[in-house]
Coordinates of C-alpha atoms and ligand atoms in Angstrom, one line a residue:
M1180 CA 3.0 -27.0 8.5
E1181 CA 0.4 -24.6 7.5
V1182 CA -1.0 -25.0 4.0
Q1183 CA -2.1 -21.7 2.3
G1184 CA -5.2 -22.5 0.3
M1185 CA -5.8 -21.7 -3.4
I1186 CA -8.9 -19.7 -4.3
I1187 CA -11.2 -21.6 -6.6
G1188 CA -14.9 -20.6 -7.1
G1189 CA -14.9 -18.4 -4.0
K1190 CA -13.5 -21.1 -1.7
F1191 CA -10.1 -21.7 -0.1
V1192 CA -8.8 -25.1 -1.3
T1193 CA -6.0 -26.6 0.7
E1194 CA -6.1 -30.1 -0.7
S1195 CA -3.8 -30.7 -3.7
G1196 CA -5.4 -32.6 -6.6
T1197 CA -1.9 -34.0 -7.4
G1198 CA -1.3 -34.9 -3.8
K1199 CA 1.9 -32.8 -4.0
Y1200 CA 2.7 -29.6 -2.1
I1201 CA 5.3 -26.9 -2.6
D1202 CA 7.4 -25.6 0.2
V1203 CA 7.7 -21.9 0.6
I1204 CA 11.1 -20.9 2.1
N1205 CA 12.1 -17.7 3.9
P1206 CA 15.3 -16.7 2.1
A1207 CA 16.6 -14.9 5.1
T1208 CA 16.5 -18.0 7.3
E1209 CA 16.2 -20.9 4.8
E1210 CA 13.3 -22.2 6.9
V1211 CA 10.1 -23.6 5.3
I1212 CA 7.4 -21.2 6.4
A1213 CA 4.3 -22.7 4.7
R1214 CA 3.2 -24.9 1.8
V1215 CA 0.9 -24.5 -1.1
P1216 CA -0.9 -27.2 -3.2
A1217 CA 0.5 -28.2 -6.6
A1218 CA -2.8 -27.9 -8.4
S1219 CA -4.0 -30.7 -10.7
E1220 CA -5.4 -30.2 -14.2
E1221 CA -8.9 -30.8 -12.8
Q1222 CA -8.4 -28.0 -10.2
V1223 CA -7.2 -25.6 -12.9
D1224 CA -10.3 -26.5 -14.9
E1225 CA -12.5 -25.9 -11.9
A1226 CA -11.0 -22.4 -11.4
V1227 CA -11.4 -21.5 -15.1
Q1228 CA -15.0 -22.9 -15.2
A1229 CA -15.8 -20.8 -12.1
A1230 CA -14.3 -17.7 -13.7
W1231 CA -16.2 -18.4 -16.9
K1232 CA -19.5 -18.7 -14.9
A1233 CA -18.8 -15.5 -13.0
F1234 CA -17.9 -13.6 -16.2
E1235 CA -21.6 -13.6 -17.2
R1236 CA -22.5 -11.6 -14.1
W1237 CA -19.4 -9.5 -13.6
S1238 CA -19.2 -8.3 -17.3
R1239 CA -22.8 -7.2 -17.1
F1240 CA -22.3 -4.9 -14.1
S1241 CA -21.8 -1.3 -15.2
P1242 CA -18.2 0.0 -14.8
F1243 CA -19.6 2.2 -11.9
E1244 CA -20.8 -0.9 -10.1
R1245 CA -17.5 -2.7 -10.7
A1246 CA -15.7 0.3 -9.4
R1247 CA -17.5 0.1 -6.1
F1248 CA -16.3 -3.5 -5.6
L1249 CA -12.8 -2.5 -6.6
H1250 CA -12.7 0.4 -4.1
K1251 CA -13.9 -1.9 -1.4
A1252 CA -11.1 -4.4 -2.2
A1253 CA -8.6 -1.6 -2.3
Q1254 CA -9.7 -0.6 1.2
L1255 CA -9.2 -4.1 2.5
V1256 CA -5.8 -4.4 0.8
E1257 CA -4.8 -1.2 2.5
E1258 CA -6.1 -2.3 5.9
R1259 CA -4.2 -5.6 5.6
A1260 CA -1.0 -4.0 4.2
E1261 CA 1.1 -4.7 7.3
E1262 CA -0.1 -8.3 7.5
I1263 CA 0.4 -9.0 3.8
G1264 CA 3.7 -7.1 3.8
R1265 CA 5.1 -9.3 6.6
I1266 CA 4.2 -12.4 4.6
L1267 CA 5.8 -10.9 1.5
T1268 CA 9.0 -10.1 3.3
A1269 CA 9.1 -13.6 4.8
E1270 CA 8.8 -15.3 1.5
E1271 CA 10.7 -12.8 -0.8
G1272 CA 13.2 -11.2 1.5
K1273 CA 12.7 -7.5 0.7
P1274 CA 12.8 -5.1 3.8
L1275 CA 9.4 -4.9 5.5
K1276 CA 8.9 -1.2 4.8
E1277 CA 9.3 -1.9 1.0
A1278 CA 6.9 -4.8 1.2
V1279 CA 4.3 -2.8 3.0
S1280 CA 4.6 0.0 0.5
E1281 CA 4.3 -2.5 -2.3
V1282 CA 1.0 -3.7 -0.9
K1283 CA -0.3 -0.2 -0.3
G1284 CA 0.7 0.7 -3.9
S1285 CA -1.3 -2.2 -5.1
A1286 CA -4.4 -0.7 -3.4
E1287 CA -3.7 2.5 -5.3
V1288 CA -3.6 0.4 -8.6
L1289 CA -7.0 -0.9 -7.8
R1290 CA -8.4 2.6 -7.2
Y1291 CA -6.8 3.8 -10.5
F1292 CA -8.3 1.1 -12.6
A1293 CA -11.7 1.3 -10.8
E1294 CA -11.9 4.8 -12.2
A1295 CA -10.2 4.0 -15.6
G1296 CA -13.1 1.5 -16.2
K1297 CA -15.5 4.4 -16.2
R1298 CA -13.5 6.1 -19.0
V1299 CA -13.5 3.4 -21.6
F1300 CA -15.1 5.0 -24.6
G1301 CA -16.3 3.9 -28.0
E1302 CA -16.3 5.8 -31.3
I1303 CA -18.8 6.9 -33.9
I1304 CA -17.3 7.1 -37.3
P1305 CA -19.0 8.9 -40.2
L1306 CA -19.2 6.9 -43.4
D1307 CA -19.4 7.7 -47.1
K1308 CA -23.2 7.6 -47.3
A1309 CA -25.5 9.8 -45.1
N1310 CA -27.6 6.8 -43.9
L1311 CA -24.6 4.9 -42.7
Q1312 CA -22.6 5.0 -39.5
S1313 CA -20.0 2.9 -37.9
I1314 CA -20.1 2.4 -34.1
V1315 CA -17.1 1.0 -32.4
I1316 CA -17.5 -0.4 -28.9
R1317 CA -15.2 -2.2 -26.5
Q1318 CA -16.2 -5.3 -24.6
P1319 CA -14.4 -7.4 -22.0
I1320 CA -12.4 -10.3 -23.5
G1321 CA -13.5 -13.0 -21.0
V1322 CA -11.5 -15.1 -18.6
V1323 CA -8.0 -13.9 -18.1
A1324 CA -5.0 -16.0 -17.0
A1325 CA -2.7 -13.7 -14.9
I1326 CA 0.8 -15.3 -14.5
T1327 CA 3.3 -13.4 -12.4
P1328 CA 6.8 -13.6 -11.0
W1329 CA 8.2 -13.5 -7.4
N1330 CA 10.1 -10.2 -7.4
Y1331 CA 7.0 -7.9 -6.8
P1332 CA 4.5 -10.7 -6.2
V1333 CA 1.6 -8.5 -5.1
Q1334 CA 2.2 -5.4 -7.1
L1335 CA 2.6 -7.1 -10.5
L1336 CA -0.4 -9.2 -9.9
A1337 CA -2.4 -6.1 -8.9
W1338 CA -1.5 -4.5 -12.3
K1339 CA -3.2 -7.3 -14.1
V1340 CA -6.1 -8.2 -11.8
A1341 CA -7.2 -4.6 -11.3
A1342 CA -7.2 -3.7 -15.0
A1343 CA -8.9 -7.0 -16.0
L1344 CA -11.6 -6.7 -13.4
A1345 CA -12.3 -3.0 -14.2
A1346 CA -12.6 -4.0 -17.9
G1347 CA -15.3 -6.6 -16.9
C1348 CA -13.1 -9.7 -17.3
T1349 CA -12.7 -12.4 -14.6
V1350 CA -9.4 -13.8 -13.5
V1351 CA -7.5 -17.0 -12.8
A1352 CA -4.2 -16.0 -11.3
K1353 CA -1.1 -18.3 -11.1
P1354 CA 1.3 -16.8 -8.6
P1355 CA 4.9 -17.9 -8.5
S1356 CA 6.0 -20.9 -6.5
E1357 CA 8.7 -19.0 -4.7
T1358 CA 6.2 -16.4 -3.3
P1359 CA 2.6 -17.7 -3.5
L1360 CA 1.5 -16.6 0.0
S1361 CA 1.2 -12.8 -0.3
P1362 CA -0.5 -12.9 -3.7
L1363 CA -3.1 -15.4 -2.3
K1364 CA -3.7 -13.1 0.7
F1365 CA -4.1 -10.2 -1.8
L1366 CA -6.6 -12.2 -3.9
A1367 CA -8.6 -13.0 -0.7
C1368 CA -9.4 -9.3 -0.4
F1369 CA -11.6 -9.6 -3.5
L1370 CA -13.6 -12.4 -1.9
D1371 CA -14.1 -10.4 1.2
A1372 CA -15.0 -7.3 -0.9
G1373 CA -18.0 -9.4 -2.1
L1374 CA -17.2 -9.9 -5.8
P1375 CA -19.2 -12.6 -7.4
E1376 CA -17.9 -16.1 -6.6
G1377 CA -15.4 -17.1 -9.1
A1378 CA -14.6 -13.6 -10.4
V1379 CA -11.1 -14.0 -8.9
N1380 CA -9.3 -17.3 -8.5
G1381 CA -5.8 -18.3 -7.7
V1382 CA -4.1 -21.6 -8.4
T1383 CA -0.6 -22.6 -7.4
G1384 CA 2.0 -25.0 -8.9
A1385 CA 4.8 -25.1 -11.3
G1386 CA 4.6 -22.7 -14.3
S1387 CA 5.5 -25.4 -16.8
V1388 CA 2.6 -27.6 -15.6
V1389 CA -0.1 -25.5 -14.0
G1390 CA 0.7 -22.3 -15.9
K1391 CA 0.7 -24.3 -19.2
S1392 CA -2.6 -26.0 -18.6
L1393 CA -4.2 -22.7 -17.6
I1394 CA -3.0 -21.0 -20.8
L1395 CA -4.1 -24.0 -22.9
H1396 CA -7.6 -24.1 -21.3
P1397 CA -10.1 -23.4 -24.1
L1398 CA -12.2 -21.0 -21.9
V1399 CA -9.2 -18.7 -21.2
R1400 CA -9.3 -15.9 -23.7
K1401 CA -6.4 -13.7 -22.7
V1402 CA -3.1 -14.4 -21.1
S1403 CA -1.3 -11.6 -19.2
F1404 CA 2.2 -12.8 -18.4
T1405 CA 5.1 -11.2 -16.5
G1406 CA 8.3 -13.2 -16.1
S1407 CA 11.4 -14.2 -17.9
T1408 CA 11.9 -13.9 -21.7
E1409 CA 12.5 -17.6 -21.9
A1410 CA 9.2 -18.5 -20.2
G1411 CA 7.5 -15.7 -22.2
K1412 CA 8.5 -17.4 -25.4
K1413 CA 6.8 -20.6 -24.3
V1414 CA 3.7 -18.7 -23.2
M1415 CA 3.5 -17.2 -26.7
E1416 CA 3.8 -20.6 -28.2
Y1417 CA 1.0 -22.0 -26.1
C1418 CA -1.2 -19.0 -26.9
A1419 CA -0.7 -19.6 -30.6
F1420 CA -2.8 -22.8 -30.4
G1421 CA -5.9 -20.9 -29.5
V1422 CA -4.8 -17.6 -31.1
K1423 CA -5.2 -16.1 -27.7
R1424 CA -4.7 -12.5 -26.8
V1425 CA -1.4 -12.2 -24.9
S1426 CA 0.6 -9.5 -23.2
L1427 CA 4.2 -10.2 -22.2
E1428 CA 6.2 -8.2 -19.7
L1429 CA 9.5 -9.9 -19.9
G1430 CA 13.2 -9.5 -18.9
G1431 CA 15.5 -6.6 -19.2
Q1432 CA 19.2 -5.6 -19.4
S1433 CA 19.0 -1.9 -18.7
P1434 CA 21.7 0.7 -19.2
L1435 CA 22.3 3.9 -17.4
I1436 CA 24.0 6.7 -19.3
V1437 CA 25.6 9.4 -17.2
C1438 CA 26.8 12.5 -19.2
A1439 CA 29.6 14.8 -18.0
D1440 CA 27.1 17.6 -17.6
A1441 CA 24.8 15.6 -15.2
D1442 CA 24.0 16.4 -11.6
L1443 CA 26.6 13.9 -10.3
E1444 CA 25.3 13.4 -6.8
K1445 CA 21.8 12.7 -8.2
A1446 CA 23.2 10.3 -10.8
V1447 CA 25.2 8.4 -8.2
K1448 CA 22.3 8.1 -5.8
G1449 CA 19.9 7.1 -8.6
G1450 CA 22.3 4.6 -10.1
V1451 CA 22.9 2.9 -6.7
R1452 CA 19.2 2.7 -6.0
R1453 CA 18.3 1.3 -9.4
S1454 CA 21.2 -1.2 -9.4
F1455 CA 20.6 -2.7 -6.0
R1456 CA 17.0 -2.1 -4.8
N1457 CA 15.4 -5.4 -4.1
M1458 CA 18.8 -6.9 -4.5
G1459 CA 18.8 -6.1 -8.2
Q1460 CA 15.9 -8.4 -8.6
V1461 CA 13.8 -5.9 -10.6
C1462 CA 13.0 -6.2 -14.3
N1463 CA 14.2 -2.6 -14.9
S1464 CA 17.3 -2.8 -12.7
V1465 CA 20.4 -1.0 -13.9
N1466 CA 22.7 -3.7 -15.2
R1467 CA 25.4 -1.6 -16.8
I1468 CA 26.5 2.0 -16.5
Y1469 CA 28.1 4.1 -19.2
V1470 CA 29.8 7.2 -17.8
E1471 CA 31.3 10.0 -20.0
K1472 CA 35.0 9.8 -19.8
P1473 CA 35.8 13.2 -18.1
I1474 CA 33.8 12.2 -15.0
Y1475 CA 34.3 8.4 -15.1
E1476 CA 36.9 8.2 -12.2
T1477 CA 34.9 10.5 -9.9
F1478 CA 31.7 8.8 -10.7
V1479 CA 33.1 5.3 -9.9
E1480 CA 34.6 6.5 -6.7
K1481 CA 31.4 8.1 -5.5
F1482 CA 29.3 5.1 -6.7
V1483 CA 31.4 2.7 -4.7
A1484 CA 31.3 4.9 -1.6
E1485 CA 27.5 5.1 -1.9
T1486 CA 27.2 1.3 -2.4
R1487 CA 29.2 0.6 0.7
K1488 CA 26.6 2.5 2.8
L1489 CA 23.8 0.0 2.0
R1490 CA 22.9 -2.0 5.0
I1491 CA 22.1 -5.7 4.5
G1492 CA 20.0 -7.9 6.8
N1493 CA 16.8 -9.7 7.6
G1494 CA 14.1 -7.2 6.6
L1495 CA 11.6 -8.7 8.9
T1496 CA 13.5 -8.4 12.1
D1497 CA 15.6 -5.4 11.3
P1498 CA 13.4 -2.7 9.8
D1499 CA 16.2 -0.3 8.9
V1500 CA 18.1 -2.5 6.4
D1501 CA 18.3 -1.4 2.8
L1502 CA 18.7 -4.9 1.3
G1503 CA 17.5 -8.3 2.3
P1504 CA 18.6 -11.7 1.0
M1505 CA 18.2 -12.8 -2.6
V1506 CA 15.0 -14.9 -3.2
S1507 CA 16.7 -18.3 -3.6
L1508 CA 19.9 -20.2 -3.9
E1509 CA 19.5 -20.5 -7.6
A1510 CA 19.2 -16.7 -8.0
L1511 CA 22.3 -16.3 -5.8
E1512 CA 24.3 -18.8 -7.9
K1513 CA 23.4 -16.9 -11.1
V1514 CA 24.9 -13.6 -9.7
K1515 CA 28.1 -15.4 -8.6
E1516 CA 28.4 -17.0 -12.1
H1517 CA 28.1 -13.6 -13.8
I1518 CA 30.7 -12.0 -11.5
E1519 CA 33.1 -15.0 -11.9
D1520 CA 32.6 -14.8 -15.7
A1521 CA 33.5 -11.1 -15.7
V1522 CA 36.6 -11.6 -13.5
R1523 CA 37.7 -14.5 -15.7
K1524 CA 37.5 -12.2 -18.7
G1525 CA 39.6 -9.4 -17.0
A1526 CA 37.1 -7.3 -14.9
K1527 CA 37.9 -5.9 -11.5
V1528 CA 35.5 -6.1 -8.5
L1529 CA 35.7 -2.8 -6.6
C1530 CA 33.2 -3.8 -3.8
G1531 CA 31.1 -6.7 -2.9
G1532 CA 31.3 -10.0 -4.8
K1533 CA 30.8 -12.2 -1.7
K1534 CA 28.5 -13.1 1.2
P1535 CA 28.7 -10.5 3.9
E1536 CA 30.7 -11.5 7.0
G1537 CA 29.0 -12.1 10.4
E1538 CA 27.0 -14.6 12.3
Q1539 CA 23.7 -13.1 11.2
Y1540 CA 24.5 -14.0 7.6
A1541 CA 25.4 -17.7 8.3
K1542 CA 21.9 -18.7 7.0
G1543 CA 20.1 -17.0 4.2
Y1544 CA 20.9 -16.0 0.6
F1545 CA 22.7 -12.8 1.5
F1546 CA 25.2 -11.2 -0.9
E1547 CA 27.0 -7.9 -1.0
P1548 CA 26.1 -5.4 -3.7
T1549 CA 28.8 -5.6 -6.3
V1550 CA 30.5 -3.0 -8.5
V1551 CA 32.6 -4.2 -11.4
V1552 CA 34.9 -2.2 -13.7
D1553 CA 37.2 -2.9 -16.6
V1554 CA 34.2 -4.6 -18.2
T1555 CA 33.7 -5.6 -21.8
H1556 CA 30.6 -6.4 -23.7
D1557 CA 31.4 -10.1 -24.0
M1558 CA 30.8 -10.5 -20.3
L1559 CA 27.5 -11.9 -19.1
I1560 CA 27.1 -9.1 -16.6
M1561 CA 27.0 -6.6 -19.6
R1562 CA 24.9 -8.8 -21.9
E1563 CA 22.5 -11.0 -19.9
E1564 CA 20.0 -10.3 -17.2
T1565 CA 21.8 -10.9 -13.9
F1566 CA 18.7 -10.3 -11.9
G1567 CA 20.9 -9.7 -8.9
P1568 CA 23.0 -7.1 -7.1
A1569 CA 25.9 -6.6 -9.5
V1570 CA 26.6 -3.8 -12.0
G1571 CA 29.3 -3.1 -14.5
I1572 CA 30.6 0.4 -15.1
M1573 CA 32.4 1.5 -18.2
P1574 CA 33.5 4.9 -19.8
F1575 CA 32.2 6.3 -23.1
E1576 CA 33.6 9.0 -25.4
S1577 CA 30.7 9.9 -27.7
L1578 CA 26.9 9.9 -27.3
E1579 CA 26.6 7.7 -30.4
E1580 CA 28.8 5.1 -28.8
A1581 CA 26.7 5.2 -25.5
I1582 CA 23.5 4.9 -27.5
A1583 CA 24.8 2.1 -29.7
W1584 CA 26.1 0.1 -26.7
S1585 CA 22.8 0.6 -24.9
N1586 CA 20.9 -0.8 -27.8
A1587 CA 23.2 -3.7 -28.5
T1588 CA 21.0 -6.2 -26.5
R1589 CA 18.0 -8.4 -27.3
Y1590 CA 16.2 -6.7 -24.5
G1591 CA 14.4 -3.3 -24.6
L1592 CA 12.6 -2.7 -21.3
A1593 CA 14.1 0.3 -19.7
A1594 CA 17.0 2.8 -19.8
Y1595 CA 18.1 5.7 -17.7
V1596 CA 19.9 8.9 -18.6
Y1597 CA 21.4 11.7 -16.5
T1598 CA 22.2 15.0 -18.3
S1599 CA 21.4 18.6 -17.9
S1600 CA 21.4 19.3 -21.6
L1601 CA 18.0 19.3 -23.3
E1602 CA 19.6 18.6 -26.7
R1603 CA 21.6 15.6 -25.5
A1604 CA 18.6 14.3 -23.6
R1605 CA 16.5 14.5 -26.7
R1606 CA 19.1 12.7 -28.8
I1607 CA 19.6 9.9 -26.3
C1608 CA 15.9 9.4 -25.6
L1609 CA 15.0 9.3 -29.3
G1610 CA 17.9 6.9 -30.0
L1611 CA 17.2 4.3 -27.3
E1612 CA 15.3 1.2 -28.2
C1613 CA 13.2 0.5 -25.2
G1614 CA 9.8 1.0 -23.8
N1615 CA 10.6 3.1 -20.7
I1616 CA 13.2 5.8 -20.0
G1617 CA 14.0 7.5 -16.8
L1618 CA 15.5 10.9 -17.6
N1619 CA 17.2 12.3 -14.5
N1620 CA 15.4 9.8 -12.4
V1621 CA 15.3 6.1 -11.9
D1622 CA 11.7 5.3 -11.2
V1623 CA 10.1 4.6 -14.5
A1624 CA 7.1 2.6 -13.5
T1625 CA 4.2 4.7 -12.4
I1626 CA 0.6 3.6 -12.2
Y1627 CA -0.5 6.6 -14.4
A1628 CA 1.6 5.9 -17.6
P1629 CA 1.9 2.9 -19.8
Y1630 CA 4.6 0.3 -19.0
T1631 CA 5.7 -1.7 -22.0
G1632 CA 8.7 -3.6 -23.4
W1633 CA 10.4 -3.5 -26.8
K1634 CA 12.2 -6.3 -28.5
E1635 CA 12.5 -9.5 -26.4
S1636 CA 11.3 -7.6 -23.3
G1637 CA 7.8 -8.2 -24.6
F1638 CA 4.8 -6.4 -25.8
G1639 CA 1.4 -5.2 -24.6
T1640 CA 0.9 -2.7 -21.8
D1641 CA 0.4 -2.8 -18.1
L1642 CA -0.7 0.4 -16.3
G1643 CA -1.7 3.8 -17.6
P1644 CA -4.8 4.5 -19.6
E1645 CA -3.7 1.9 -22.1
G1646 CA -3.4 -0.8 -19.4
I1647 CA -7.2 -1.5 -19.4
L1648 CA -7.4 -1.7 -23.2
S1649 CA -5.4 -5.0 -23.1
Y1650 CA -8.5 -6.6 -21.6
L1651 CA -11.1 -5.3 -24.1
E1652 CA -12.0 -6.5 -27.6
M1653 CA -13.1 -4.0 -30.2
K1654 CA -16.4 -4.5 -32.0
H1655 CA -17.4 -2.6 -35.0
I1656 CA -21.2 -2.2 -35.7
K1657 CA -22.1 -0.8 -39.0
V1658 CA -25.5 0.7 -38.9
E1659 CA -27.8 1.5 -41.8
F1660 CA -30.6 4.0 -41.1
A1661 CA -33.8 4.0 -43.1
D1662 CA -33.0 7.3 -44.9
Ligands
LIG2398 P1 9.7 -16.9 -14.6 O1 9.6 -16.7 -16.0 O2 10.5 -18.1 -14.2 O3 8.3 -17.1 -13.9 C1 7.3 -16.2 -14.0 C2 5.9 -16.9 -13.8 O4 5.7 -17.7 -15.0 C3 5.8 -17.8 -12.6 O5 4.6 -17.7 -12.1 C4 6.1 -19.2 -13.2 O6 5.6 -20.2 -12.5 C5 5.4 -19.0 -14.6 N1 6.0 -19.9 -15.6 C6 7.3 -20.3 -15.8 N2 7.3 -21.1 -16.9 C7 6.1 -21.2 -17.4 C8 5.6 -21.8 -18.6 N3 6.3 -22.6 -19.4 N4 4.2 -21.6 -18.8 C9 3.5 -20.9 -18.0 N5 3.9 -20.2 -16.9 C10 5.2 -20.4 -16.6 O7 10.3 -15.6 -14.0 P2 10.7 -15.3 -12.4 O8 12.0 -15.9 -12.2 O9 9.6 -15.6 -11.5 O10 10.8 -13.7 -12.5 C11 11.9 -13.1 -12.9 C12 11.8 -12.6 -14.4 O11 10.6 -11.8 -14.5 C13 12.9 -11.8 -14.8 O12 13.3 -12.1 -16.1 C14 12.3 -10.4 -14.8 O13 13.0 -9.5 -15.7 C15 10.9 -10.6 -15.2 N6 10.1 -9.5 -14.9 C16 9.6 -8.7 -15.8 C17 8.8 -7.6 -15.5 C18 8.3 -6.6 -16.5 O14 7.3 -5.9 -16.2 N7 8.8 -6.6 -17.7 C19 8.5 -7.4 -14.1 C20 9.0 -8.2 -13.2 C21 9.8 -9.3 -13.5

């Protein structure tokens, strides 16, 4: 069985310091496709030491020099998009065209931050005496630990690595154990782009072991984490020991509000896409839909019809499918549990709720996209992050009610609104407690604007002009002139 090497100090390391390896499984076939080492504490230390050493050189390059390396890496990522995309599909399950587009999008992230690095400015502040002046500059923090999840394993890593490198930081990445292969292939592009040895490292292993020792390492100055709220809380705890800078992009439980004056076709298409894309395994997936009473029945009917059109299959061998399998048996069990809980409490399943029928689904973690009605807010599907292809729909009578329901969650990542009324749009958008809102669209994450969570969905910013600031410290220099 092939062992995909970690990247430590510019070298591929296939041996495991612990002697243990982690199997990587293709969720469409349940076959083991490769293995990665479970790194030891010494290997984590080696990676951090390498990043620390490289920081001295990398941070002294001008942003223009760093940009040249990042553009070169972007070119390699783009050239290898098909190859990396195939690996991504094989380990995560999403259809190949989506995987390739994820990788290509990651090249674009590198280009964006390469240029953003050139636009990090300081400030000169006048003071109360003529011979005094305050100068504020920004400097790279140091070694960054980038810990990421499996649902967008290349893209989410790119958000962090690109911004950190552009800021002048160096990186030790800890990709997820479910999907470590495509992130390591992505990281290899930095080696091949000629970045100084150790500027980018990647270690693999369990989050609670390898992730923890990486965060606790005294030379790591900043932790950029994307993952579940539960793990995020632990990360925050570990960071407290060293008062480390930390950004947390965590879980979500996102509502979609559809007003009676909305473009119904658009709202249905958008809702289906955001509920089921990547099998609902997206942090900003729609989990619950509130539809204004007069259009409720029509919306539900059209939503179910649109859902039934989605084609499920092995995204590697059938390029035309819309949905692949779920990433793991554990993820699949959670969706089933949420649906069973809803049904037990009186909900009705209008479509899906089971494994698709047919020989081609005998193996693999396939599941039909599921629409549930007659839901209440004590059901898991309406309260917790299902992280799977199941959505609850319920009618609302007043905007206040829809806003209050939307906010009645510990999460605050994203929300979606469909309305043609400017006034209602304004009221809803101002009232929602979350970091990202899609108004008459469902694609809130864009490279060019900040992406952030409220409440237990985290804090700190990936992407946009603010994305790079997370990797910079401010320094105030108060200057006294002779006269
Ligand atoms: P997870 O929290 O289990 O794991 C994420 C990463 O953290 C993995 O690399 C894992 O190994 C590591 N990890 C786990 N426990 C750790 C610990 N104690 N210390 C250090 N590292 C640890 O999440 P997952 O199942 O891989 O991903 C799904 C979750 O990620 C969902 O909750 C989803 O909403 C969230 N997510 C959030 C965003 C966002 O931008 N807000 C984006 C994608 C996914």
